[in-house]
């Protein structure tokens, strides 16, 4: 069974035509359509509820007080009964003919199948040059970030097997508009992908939802995914850096820990010099311990820049010597 | 628009807490962090604070930063409780923001409140609806490392961190690695700074002779401050009601630590754990929200009356300001007698302990104990109208 999720906002004018086209394509198959509407001011949800009488396979979820395409999709997925989950836009820019191709790709063994504008045979249609460039740049960035690579990670038209979706459902962070990108970020390496060419159509009615907020959300989403992916690398880098800084210091101090006689001598020498020089012990850092001497960094702490000096304190001398 | 307004309101509260602490001046422990003195805590937070110690308003700045971190971290509580009813959610927010520990310690430049913020982050990671992604386990480990390198007390939340890593669904071997390596690095840092370990032993041994009964009552009192009694009780009930090993063992560790080292400023280490417990109780028994909503503010007010904050301006800043104006030129300042790090924080010249052989290099001597030797020398003149005996080089 196919579960087609349609996230909607102000798509009242497009919805009847879309459902007509979907049923025309899938008339013989087993499928359900789930409209998830974010309480559209044009009452898309009401139109959808009326259409239930005409289309028995239609289910409607009206979300009040919750907004966002990605979360609408995940809520739709949560309601879905099918083994193949499909998402598409309700603005008629996605051709329902492709549903069968996407579903077939999943049946043939793919975990995820994407209707791509950037695969051979696909196109972005009649977009203006500015939007075309913007989409290219965003797609290029988004392609490299998730562990699973597809040619159009920004596509809003894709199919996913329930088997692949269930393990990642709890980990998705459905914010913003790019649900496919989020799904790709959570799927494991080695996920089987398939692509079918998508020729993007022009809107028949309604307005595009692309605006500055959406673009900003996309950048944040991209950074979040990148940070998540690189978190292990970052952690390793920090650990290596800290180890490189700390190991030599500990090695220089090792006699202090290995030889109790050195420890006692260091303590006595340190107290003697601190008394003589009026040093506060909190201004002294021991940097090396040897059987003959202890090396310290003296940094008197006060407001402004603290001068730092290095001294070698010999156990058998009473004069400060500078470090070599 | 609602969120920015809430954030502004919280910031106003944070500013109030910061200004409340300003009256007392810098305490010795605060001076340690503000000047990046390397004992006892690891360097992460203090080294950042130390970067600004040449700036005139550096104390106020860090008080505001610390208060802001503590107060604005209520957003984590808000996120944990987002599925609860507005009043239930509000009760948890009130419990965090108005617990006596936050009121008393917001605005102090101490490591315990920062550790509490880290604790709250771990509680959030454990209780938030969506489990952390396995891929983000590295980030969790980085936060764990940051908490340990901010203050040694971060180790008290180790069981909580383990529970969070477990929730992230990472492989056991990876979890073990991410949990252990920061602790090993901390141990390595401690070995690289032997006087830090020595100072901790000296510090810990100070009240070794206290009676167990005194320890228990003090610990109960500190835990009470941690949640203004009401949150402490509700939180503990919640933690016991639905036991989660990470939370319970962390609570036991914090309690054991406070039993050994009974400083009131450790009260705030309990607060994130109590919030976790209170969340469990409020989720199950929504009626308990009224207890928190009314009980916590009332208890905090009562505690403020019973233990009013002592505003006792220290003479240190005025003495050293006068000295900076009068004792011009290069040279060190010698102090005779026991003194705290606040003297260093108020000084723009190096400070050393008094020793007669150092008088040649000194430009001033502050006598917290009688210093007859200085008084006997004509080249030293006393500074008049000072609350302490202060000597500068005579013009003669």
XYZ file of C-alpha atoms in Angstrom:
720
model
C 0.000 0.000 0.000
C 1.152 3.536 -0.782
C 0.679 6.386 1.682
C 0.892 9.755 -0.033
C 1.384 12.642 2.368
C 0.430 16.106 1.136
C 1.537 18.912 3.467
C -0.638 21.906 2.649
C -0.916 25.589 3.448
C -3.273 27.754 1.376
C -3.687 25.129 -1.329
C -7.506 25.080 -1.403
C -7.574 25.917 -5.102
C -5.049 23.228 -6.097
C -6.157 20.335 -3.928
C -9.224 19.075 -5.883
C -7.259 18.994 -9.136
C -4.318 17.243 -7.494
C -6.524 14.526 -5.996
C -8.168 14.039 -9.358
C -4.763 13.545 -10.980
C -3.499 11.209 -8.266
C -6.563 8.961 -8.475
C -6.303 8.972 -12.255
C -2.743 7.692 -11.982
C -3.302 5.195 -9.167
C -6.848 4.065 -9.885
C -6.001 0.376 -9.753
C -3.583 0.371 -6.850
C -3.979 0.290 -3.106
C -3.206 3.712 -1.676
C -4.210 6.404 0.790
C -3.746 10.178 0.649
C -3.113 12.073 3.873
C -3.587 15.833 3.746
C -1.821 17.552 6.636
C -2.916 21.159 6.728
C -1.490 23.862 8.985
C -4.855 25.526 9.583
C -4.662 27.437 6.296
C -6.425 30.804 6.190
C -7.958 29.747 2.842
C -9.496 26.779 4.695
C -7.678 24.102 2.713
C -8.554 21.649 5.498
C -12.278 22.334 4.969
C -11.969 21.726 1.239
C -10.080 18.498 1.988
C -12.708 17.337 4.491
C -15.423 17.871 1.895
C -13.405 15.863 -0.613
C -13.408 12.877 1.771
C -16.981 12.128 0.626
C -15.689 11.869 -2.930
C -12.421 10.073 -2.156
C -12.706 7.320 0.429
C -8.924 6.873 0.625
C -8.464 10.515 1.727
C -7.609 11.357 5.357
C -7.240 14.872 6.697
C -5.259 16.234 9.619
C -5.799 19.868 10.530
C -2.953 21.149 12.707
C -3.868 24.086 14.900
C -1.042 25.979 16.590
C 1.649 23.960 14.813
C 3.393 25.081 11.673
C 6.076 23.839 9.336
C 6.272 21.616 6.303
C 8.739 19.137 7.770
C 6.785 18.498 10.944
C 3.588 18.217 8.875
C 5.249 15.468 6.854
C 6.409 13.547 9.927
C 2.927 13.779 11.429
C 1.549 12.478 8.144
C 4.068 9.625 8.210
C 2.983 8.793 11.753
C -0.615 8.361 10.517
C 0.376 6.379 7.426
C -0.614 2.726 7.057
C 1.345 1.956 3.880
C 4.670 0.230 3.455
C 5.751 2.934 1.009
C 5.605 6.554 2.177
C 5.449 9.268 -0.446
C 5.653 13.024 -0.010
C 4.763 15.562 -2.668
C 3.815 19.207 -2.893
C 0.153 20.037 -3.274
C 0.743 22.990 -5.586
C 0.666 20.892 -8.791
C 4.349 21.494 -9.432
C 4.970 17.781 -8.905
C 3.652 15.494 -11.594
C 1.608 12.616 -10.021
C 2.673 10.342 -12.896
C 5.977 9.921 -11.077
C 4.328 8.324 -8.032
C 4.248 4.953 -9.733
C 7.919 5.221 -10.753
C 8.949 6.169 -7.227
C 6.890 3.356 -5.723
C 8.358 0.885 -8.202
C 11.879 1.944 -7.265
C 11.087 1.158 -3.624
C 9.510 -2.173 -4.560
C 12.673 -2.960 -6.527
C 14.752 -2.645 -3.376
C 15.607 1.032 -2.923
C 15.163 2.438 0.581
C 14.557 5.917 -0.723
C 13.624 7.163 -4.188
C 13.836 10.836 -5.081
C 12.148 12.721 -7.914
C 15.124 14.796 -8.961
C 15.318 18.016 -10.928
C 19.047 17.538 -11.351
C 19.257 14.038 -12.768
C 19.260 13.321 -16.471
C 15.880 14.208 -17.912
C 14.904 16.433 -14.983
C 14.545 20.214 -15.032
C 13.543 23.139 -12.844
C 11.093 24.354 -15.500
C 10.641 28.046 -16.051
C 12.382 29.475 -12.998
C 13.956 32.915 -13.270
C 17.774 32.969 -13.428
C 18.181 34.201 -9.822
C 16.153 31.352 -8.359
C 17.864 28.876 -10.664
C 21.318 29.918 -9.371
C 20.166 29.961 -5.752
C 18.730 26.456 -6.078
C 21.935 25.190 -7.725
C 24.131 26.590 -4.943
C 21.851 25.280 -2.183
C 21.679 21.863 -3.842
C 25.449 21.713 -4.220
C 25.900 22.476 -0.498
C 23.163 20.111 0.623
C 24.394 17.249 -1.523
C 27.686 16.887 0.328
C 26.478 17.273 3.884
C 24.315 14.190 4.611
C 25.841 10.694 4.674
C 23.485 9.556 1.892
C 24.045 11.413 -1.368
C 21.370 12.107 -4.003
C 21.435 14.627 -6.858
C 18.509 16.673 -5.490
C 18.411 16.591 -1.674
C 16.120 19.638 -1.702
C 13.359 17.865 -3.605
C 9.958 17.840 -1.975
C 8.880 14.767 -3.919
C 10.214 11.424 -2.777
C 9.296 7.945 -1.619
C 10.639 6.106 1.383
C 10.133 2.558 2.541
C 8.511 2.283 5.965
C 11.272 -0.182 6.834
C 13.887 2.538 6.308
C 11.824 5.257 7.958
C 10.875 3.562 11.230
C 14.394 3.372 12.735
C 15.039 7.067 12.074
C 11.596 8.448 12.926
C 12.477 9.325 16.509
C 15.691 11.058 15.502
C 14.327 13.414 12.857
C 14.330 17.081 13.749
C 11.560 18.293 11.490
C 12.131 22.026 11.352
C 11.882 24.136 8.227
C 10.966 23.046 4.726
C 13.632 20.549 3.720
C 12.370 17.252 5.085
C 14.256 15.156 2.529
C 17.549 16.695 3.638
C 16.730 15.803 7.245
C 15.783 12.243 6.258
C 19.023 11.850 4.275
C 20.994 13.153 7.257
C 19.531 10.461 9.513
C 19.689 7.502 7.126
C 22.769 5.315 7.563
C 25.648 4.998 5.105
C 24.901 2.381 2.473
C 21.211 3.211 2.200
C 19.995 2.187 -1.265
C 18.836 5.174 -3.277
C 17.072 5.596 -6.609
C 16.238 8.669 -8.646
C 13.628 9.462 -11.240
C 13.748 12.627 -13.352
C 11.389 15.385 -12.272
C 10.304 18.170 -14.596
C 9.218 20.939 -12.298
C 5.892 22.492 -13.337
C 4.667 26.058 -12.871
C 2.137 26.765 -10.156
C -1.455 27.035 -11.326
C -2.553 29.139 -8.380
C -1.418 30.214 -4.903
C 1.919 31.691 -3.853
C 5.388 30.230 -3.402
C 6.439 29.814 0.240
C 10.082 30.552 -0.442
C 11.187 33.591 1.542
C 14.105 34.814 3.635
C 12.996 32.868 6.732
C 12.890 29.637 4.733
C 16.372 30.321 3.365
C 17.675 31.061 6.847
C 16.080 27.882 8.207
C 17.777 25.947 5.436
C 21.209 27.357 6.335
C 20.651 26.554 10.021
C 19.501 23.043 9.114
C 22.583 22.549 6.960
C 24.910 23.747 9.719
C 23.162 21.560 12.274
C 23.547 18.474 10.099
C 27.158 19.363 9.350
C 27.939 19.818 13.048
C 26.245 16.522 13.863
C 28.238 14.716 11.188
C 31.507 16.320 12.173
C 30.961 15.996 15.909
C 33.152 12.903 16.171
C 35.899 14.528 14.111
C 35.694 17.645 16.280
C 35.862 15.564 19.428
C 38.900 13.681 18.156
C 40.630 16.927 17.203
C 40.053 18.394 20.645
C 41.266 15.213 22.329
C 44.405 15.069 20.190
C 45.137 18.752 20.761
C 44.661 18.455 24.526
C 46.820 15.301 24.662
C 49.610 16.970 22.687
C 49.571 19.850 25.157
C 49.302 17.773 28.326
C 51.509 14.727 27.717
C 54.862 16.572 27.560
C 54.009 18.464 30.763
C 53.129 15.268 32.589
C 56.305 13.609 31.274
C 58.357 16.506 32.660
C 56.706 16.056 36.027
C 56.877 12.263 36.104
C 59.735 12.073 38.696
C 57.387 13.861 41.064
C 54.939 10.983 40.862
C 57.388 8.133 40.547
C 59.971 9.065 43.160
C 58.791 9.989 46.682
C 62.228 11.482 47.458
C 61.891 13.935 44.564
C 58.398 14.793 45.772
C 59.626 15.648 49.251
C 62.552 17.654 47.893
C 60.352 19.589 45.501
C 57.930 20.464 48.279
C 60.731 21.665 50.575
C 62.455 23.675 47.856
C 59.225 25.237 46.690
C 58.225 26.315 50.194
C 61.728 27.686 50.851
C 61.810 29.822 47.727
C 58.176 30.925 48.125
C 58.970 32.140 51.644
C 62.144 33.878 50.503
C 60.626 35.552 47.459
C 57.252 36.286 49.027
C 55.557 34.278 46.296
C 51.968 33.202 46.668
C 51.831 29.510 45.827
C 48.826 30.227 43.636
C 51.130 32.258 41.387
C 53.504 29.338 40.912
C 53.145 26.461 38.458
C 55.535 23.518 38.643
C 56.587 22.647 35.108
C 59.455 20.169 35.602
C 60.824 18.116 38.475
C 64.310 16.599 38.624
C 66.478 15.125 41.360
C 68.632 18.318 41.401
C 66.067 21.032 40.799
C 62.471 21.991 40.186
C 61.440 24.293 37.355
C 58.597 26.710 37.988
C 56.677 29.313 36.063
C 56.041 32.381 38.197
C 53.069 34.467 37.133
C 51.929 37.075 39.654
C 48.205 37.430 39.069
C 46.847 40.947 39.157
C 44.749 43.235 36.940
C 46.159 43.708 33.471
C 48.850 41.727 31.753
C 50.693 39.354 34.092
C 54.455 38.984 33.532
C 55.510 35.344 33.326
C 59.016 34.231 34.270
C 60.573 30.802 34.406
C 62.920 29.838 37.234
C 65.014 26.816 38.050
C 65.102 26.236 41.798
C 68.029 24.026 42.790
C 67.468 21.969 45.910
C 70.894 22.850 47.268
C 71.073 26.537 46.364
C 69.312 29.578 47.727
C 69.502 31.782 44.646
C 66.946 31.943 41.835
C 68.245 30.786 38.470
C 66.474 31.519 35.208
C 65.390 28.569 33.067
C 67.630 27.741 30.154
C 7.370 37.880 19.067
C 6.536 36.109 22.327
C 9.926 34.423 22.681
C 12.058 37.568 22.301
C 9.889 39.260 24.930
C 10.367 36.348 27.335
C 14.110 36.428 26.663
C 14.209 40.159 27.429
C 12.231 39.623 30.640
C 14.636 36.876 31.699
C 17.587 39.109 30.926
C 16.189 41.847 33.144
C 15.952 39.281 35.941
C 19.531 38.161 35.265
C 20.732 41.777 35.438
C 19.015 42.185 38.794
C 20.766 39.099 40.151
C 24.105 40.358 38.839
C 23.702 43.797 40.407
C 22.611 42.191 43.673
C 26.017 40.517 43.932
C 27.927 43.623 42.922
C 27.509 45.232 46.361
C 29.787 42.774 48.111
C 32.699 43.204 45.767
C 34.821 40.342 44.523
C 35.167 37.426 46.929
C 38.380 35.428 47.181
C 36.997 32.473 45.187
C 35.595 34.760 42.512
C 38.963 36.538 42.241
C 40.609 33.183 41.534
C 38.481 32.688 38.447
C 38.480 36.307 37.330
C 42.296 36.405 37.402
C 42.719 32.919 35.908
C 44.552 31.609 38.975
C 45.216 27.952 38.150
C 43.920 26.421 41.410
C 41.900 24.384 41.960
C 39.735 24.198 38.829
C 40.727 23.264 35.271
C 41.256 26.103 32.856
C 38.343 26.359 30.417
C 36.076 28.967 32.035
C 38.673 30.765 34.145
C 41.093 31.251 31.245
C 38.319 32.919 29.235
C 37.439 35.118 32.204
C 41.084 36.012 32.712
C 41.316 37.431 29.190
C 39.374 40.521 30.251
C 41.020 41.248 33.608
C 42.594 44.438 32.283
C 39.160 45.871 31.588
C 37.706 48.253 34.163
C 34.200 46.715 34.160
C 35.385 43.152 34.032
C 33.733 42.134 37.319
C 30.310 43.475 36.300
C 30.647 41.953 32.846
C 31.272 38.440 34.168
C 28.573 38.737 36.811
C 26.112 39.524 34.035
C 27.421 36.689 31.837
C 27.170 34.144 34.663
C 23.700 35.320 35.723
C 22.556 35.283 32.096
C 23.760 31.717 31.562
C 21.980 30.532 34.684
C 18.726 32.365 34.016
C 18.503 31.847 30.250
C 19.153 28.125 30.685
C 15.502 27.984 31.758
C 14.831 27.483 28.023
C 16.051 23.917 28.486
C 13.411 23.430 31.201
C 10.854 24.979 28.866
C 11.795 22.502 26.139
C 11.640 19.482 28.428
C 8.185 20.537 29.615
C 6.785 21.671 26.275
C 4.153 18.943 26.104
C 2.828 19.821 29.557
C -0.013 22.261 30.119
C 1.023 25.939 30.326
C 0.578 26.021 34.111
C 2.520 22.801 34.654
C 5.276 24.092 32.409
C 5.201 27.429 34.225
C 5.572 25.690 37.589
C 8.846 24.095 36.462
C 10.114 27.394 35.095
C 9.297 29.105 38.393
C 10.984 26.257 40.252
C 14.236 26.830 38.360
C 14.216 30.620 38.215
C 13.106 31.242 41.798
C 14.823 28.418 43.611
C 16.920 29.848 46.426
C 20.092 28.479 44.839
C 19.517 30.450 41.628
C 18.509 33.591 43.527
C 21.502 33.385 45.865
C 24.044 32.346 43.275
C 22.906 33.952 40.058
C 25.396 36.748 39.483
C 28.240 35.162 41.423
C 31.350 34.415 39.390
C 31.695 30.849 40.601
C 32.140 27.508 38.934
C 29.237 25.768 40.734
C 26.504 27.689 38.843
C 28.271 26.972 35.543
C 28.468 23.278 36.459
C 24.750 23.401 37.294
C 24.051 24.786 33.810
C 25.982 21.872 32.310
C 23.965 19.558 34.585
C 20.751 21.053 33.260
C 21.939 20.532 29.663
C 22.495 16.834 30.446
C 19.085 16.603 32.137
C 17.568 18.169 29.017
C 19.346 15.669 26.758
C 18.040 12.849 28.918
C 14.439 13.996 29.254
C 13.670 15.796 26.001
C 11.176 14.056 23.811
C 13.499 13.267 20.931
C 16.476 11.079 21.742
C 19.872 12.455 20.711
C 21.028 11.205 17.332
C 23.863 8.615 17.433
C 25.815 10.940 15.141
C 25.582 13.727 17.713
C 27.240 11.625 20.434
C 30.513 13.402 19.629
C 28.858 16.710 20.486
C 27.592 15.288 23.770
C 31.151 14.184 24.543
C 32.427 17.670 23.734
C 29.930 19.190 26.174
C 30.991 16.594 28.761
C 34.634 17.520 28.186
C 33.792 21.222 28.471
C 31.960 20.658 31.755
C 34.889 18.711 33.214
C 37.393 21.339 32.107
C 35.234 24.065 33.652
C 35.157 22.541 37.132
C 36.078 19.247 38.758
C 32.534 19.004 40.146
C 31.399 18.199 36.609
C 32.414 14.612 37.381
C 29.388 14.365 39.702
C 27.175 14.267 36.605
C 29.109 11.372 35.057
C 26.231 8.879 35.548
C 23.865 11.356 33.930
C 26.197 11.730 30.937
C 26.392 7.957 30.618
C 22.585 7.790 30.557
C 22.490 10.481 27.862
C 25.067 8.639 25.725
C 23.095 5.436 26.235
C 19.984 7.225 25.008
C 21.821 8.347 21.887
C 21.827 4.707 20.817
C 25.515 4.665 19.953
C 27.441 1.413 20.069
C 28.619 0.430 23.556
C 32.294 0.693 22.611
C 31.805 4.224 21.227
C 29.819 5.256 24.288
C 32.522 3.962 26.588
C 35.165 5.811 24.610
C 33.262 9.106 24.585
C 32.489 8.876 28.281
C 35.946 7.825 29.430
C 38.294 9.920 27.315
C 37.238 13.286 28.826
C 37.778 11.840 32.316
C 41.212 10.560 31.301
C 42.076 13.988 29.882
C 40.998 15.589 33.140
C 43.227 13.182 35.057
C 46.059 14.068 32.706
C 45.468 17.765 33.289
C 45.549 17.180 37.045
C 48.886 15.396 36.733
C 50.205 18.334 34.709
C 49.261 20.742 37.509
C 50.338 19.048 40.757
C 49.619 22.056 42.953
C 45.942 21.883 41.889
C 45.638 18.403 43.361
C 47.605 19.488 46.440
C 45.329 22.505 46.992
C 42.253 20.259 46.725
C 43.619 17.892 49.383
C 44.402 20.799 51.702
C 40.937 22.289 51.069
C 39.168 18.956 51.629
C 41.013 18.216 54.849
C 39.967 21.462 56.524
C 36.847 20.180 58.220
C 37.737 16.519 58.429
C 36.972 16.483 62.158
C 33.324 17.515 61.881
C 30.759 15.216 63.474
C 28.668 13.049 61.110
C 25.460 14.563 62.534
C 26.685 18.058 61.659
C 27.599 16.888 58.202
C 24.144 15.395 57.651
C 22.259 18.457 58.863
C 24.468 20.767 56.803
C 23.984 18.624 53.713
C 20.213 18.584 54.223
C 20.278 22.358 54.592
C 22.318 22.794 51.401
C 20.011 20.431 49.492
C 17.090 22.462 50.860
C 18.610 25.663 49.474
C 19.140 23.836 46.157
C 15.403 23.664 45.581
C 13.941 26.101 48.096
C 12.884 23.048 50.161
C 9.674 22.557 48.129
C 11.437 21.754 44.847
C 13.966 19.698 46.819
C 11.198 17.511 48.245
C 9.118 17.282 45.057
C 12.258 16.649 42.981
C 13.540 13.913 45.282
C 10.128 12.222 45.281
C 10.098 12.347 41.484
C 13.567 10.852 41.203
C 12.600 8.020 43.554
C 9.145 7.566 42.006
C 10.432 6.728 38.564
C 14.061 5.830 39.221
C 16.488 6.436 36.413
C 19.953 5.240 37.279
C 21.700 8.254 35.718
C 19.722 10.759 37.769
C 19.673 8.809 41.023
C 23.405 8.041 41.035
C 24.219 11.646 40.173
C 22.036 12.779 43.067
C 23.858 10.370 45.379
C 27.233 11.620 44.146
C 26.285 15.273 44.660
C 24.996 14.425 48.143
C 28.153 12.513 49.011
C 30.299 15.355 47.722
C 28.419 17.947 49.769
C 28.723 15.704 52.840
C 32.485 15.943 52.426
C 32.726 19.542 51.345
C 29.922 21.565 52.845
C 29.911 24.893 51.086
C 26.563 26.592 50.552
C 27.455 27.461 46.988
C 27.262 23.765 46.093
C 23.484 23.938 46.678
C 22.979 24.763 43.023
C 24.457 21.408 41.964
C 21.261 19.790 43.279
C 18.911 22.067 41.348
C 19.056 20.503 37.839
C 18.491 17.051 39.359
C 15.534 18.297 41.376
C 14.102 19.862 38.217
C 14.298 16.439 36.545
C 12.453 14.876 39.496
C 9.866 17.654 39.576
C 9.224 17.142 35.842
C 8.438 13.487 36.531
C 6.054 14.406 39.373
C 4.291 17.229 37.499
C 3.873 15.032 34.390
C 2.202 12.335 36.461
C 0.347 14.444 39.032
C -0.466 17.787 37.395
C -1.940 19.033 40.658
C 1.574 19.220 42.100
C 2.218 22.241 39.883
C 0.433 24.432 42.436
C 2.850 23.280 45.098
C 5.760 24.451 42.965
C 4.065 27.602 41.722
C 3.256 28.809 45.221
C 5.678 26.886 47.413
C 8.966 27.687 45.696
C 8.603 31.512 45.620
C 7.231 31.585 49.174
C 10.035 29.355 50.471
C 12.644 31.466 48.690
C 11.263 34.643 50.273
C 11.269 32.965 53.698
C 14.857 31.763 53.177
C 15.870 35.271 52.108
C 14.436 36.622 55.356
C 15.995 33.913 57.496
C 19.367 34.118 55.774
C 19.520 37.587 54.280
C 22.422 38.165 51.930
C 25.153 39.904 53.880
C 26.131 43.092 52.114
C 29.470 43.875 53.635
C 31.509 46.021 51.289
C 35.137 45.012 51.511
C 37.784 47.674 52.224
C 40.073 46.070 49.642
C 39.058 48.015 46.492
C 39.197 51.412 48.236
C 42.586 50.694 49.836
C 44.127 49.605 46.569
C 42.527 52.423 44.593
C 44.067 54.930 46.990
C 47.353 53.101 46.765
C 47.311 53.160 42.975
C 46.902 56.927 43.068
C 49.494 57.631 45.763
C 52.174 54.979 45.373
C 53.196 55.740 41.827
C 55.942 54.039 39.883
C 57.101 50.479 39.420
C 57.382 48.016 42.265
C 55.576 45.308 44.088
C 53.037 45.561 46.875
C 53.822 43.552 49.987
C 51.100 42.321 52.308
C 51.794 41.161 55.824
C 49.324 38.673 57.323
C 46.763 36.330 55.872
C 44.953 37.646 52.812
C 42.685 36.428 50.021
C 42.827 36.643 46.247
C 40.527 39.668 46.261
C 43.630 41.745 47.036
C 45.212 40.566 43.818
C 42.024 41.277 41.902
C 41.925 44.878 43.111
C 45.598 45.483 42.402
C 47.219 46.720 39.204
C 50.692 45.778 40.533
C 52.152 42.391 41.553
C 51.432 41.383 45.127
C 53.753 39.319 47.293
C 53.829 38.157 50.879
C 55.763 40.447 53.182
C 59.384 39.572 53.727
C 61.876 42.133 55.013
C 64.373 41.339 52.240
C 61.790 42.355 49.637
C 61.296 45.880 50.970
C 63.866 47.243 48.508
C 61.689 46.235 45.555
C 58.402 47.303 47.122
C 56.458 50.465 46.447
C 53.929 49.856 49.210
C 53.318 47.659 52.234
C 49.892 46.701 53.549
C 49.919 45.527 57.135
C 47.105 43.214 58.102
C 49.349 42.306 61.045
C 51.643 44.808 62.814
C 54.773 45.561 60.803
C 57.059 47.391 63.214
C 60.040 46.909 60.963
C 58.510 49.158 58.310
C 57.345 51.749 60.836
C 60.867 52.027 62.180
C 62.333 53.043 58.817
C 62.135 56.725 57.870
C 61.877 55.934 54.160
C 58.386 54.531 54.716
C 55.439 56.819 55.431
C 51.937 55.744 56.514
C 48.951 56.590 54.340
C 46.493 58.635 56.352
C 42.737 58.015 56.575
C 42.922 54.395 55.549
C 40.907 51.590 57.164
C 44.150 49.579 57.389
C 47.783 50.271 58.081
C 49.263 51.067 54.661
C 52.760 52.344 53.999
C 54.263 53.931 50.924
C 57.770 55.145 50.193
C 58.392 58.443 51.895
C 59.097 61.525 49.746
C 62.153 62.254 51.933
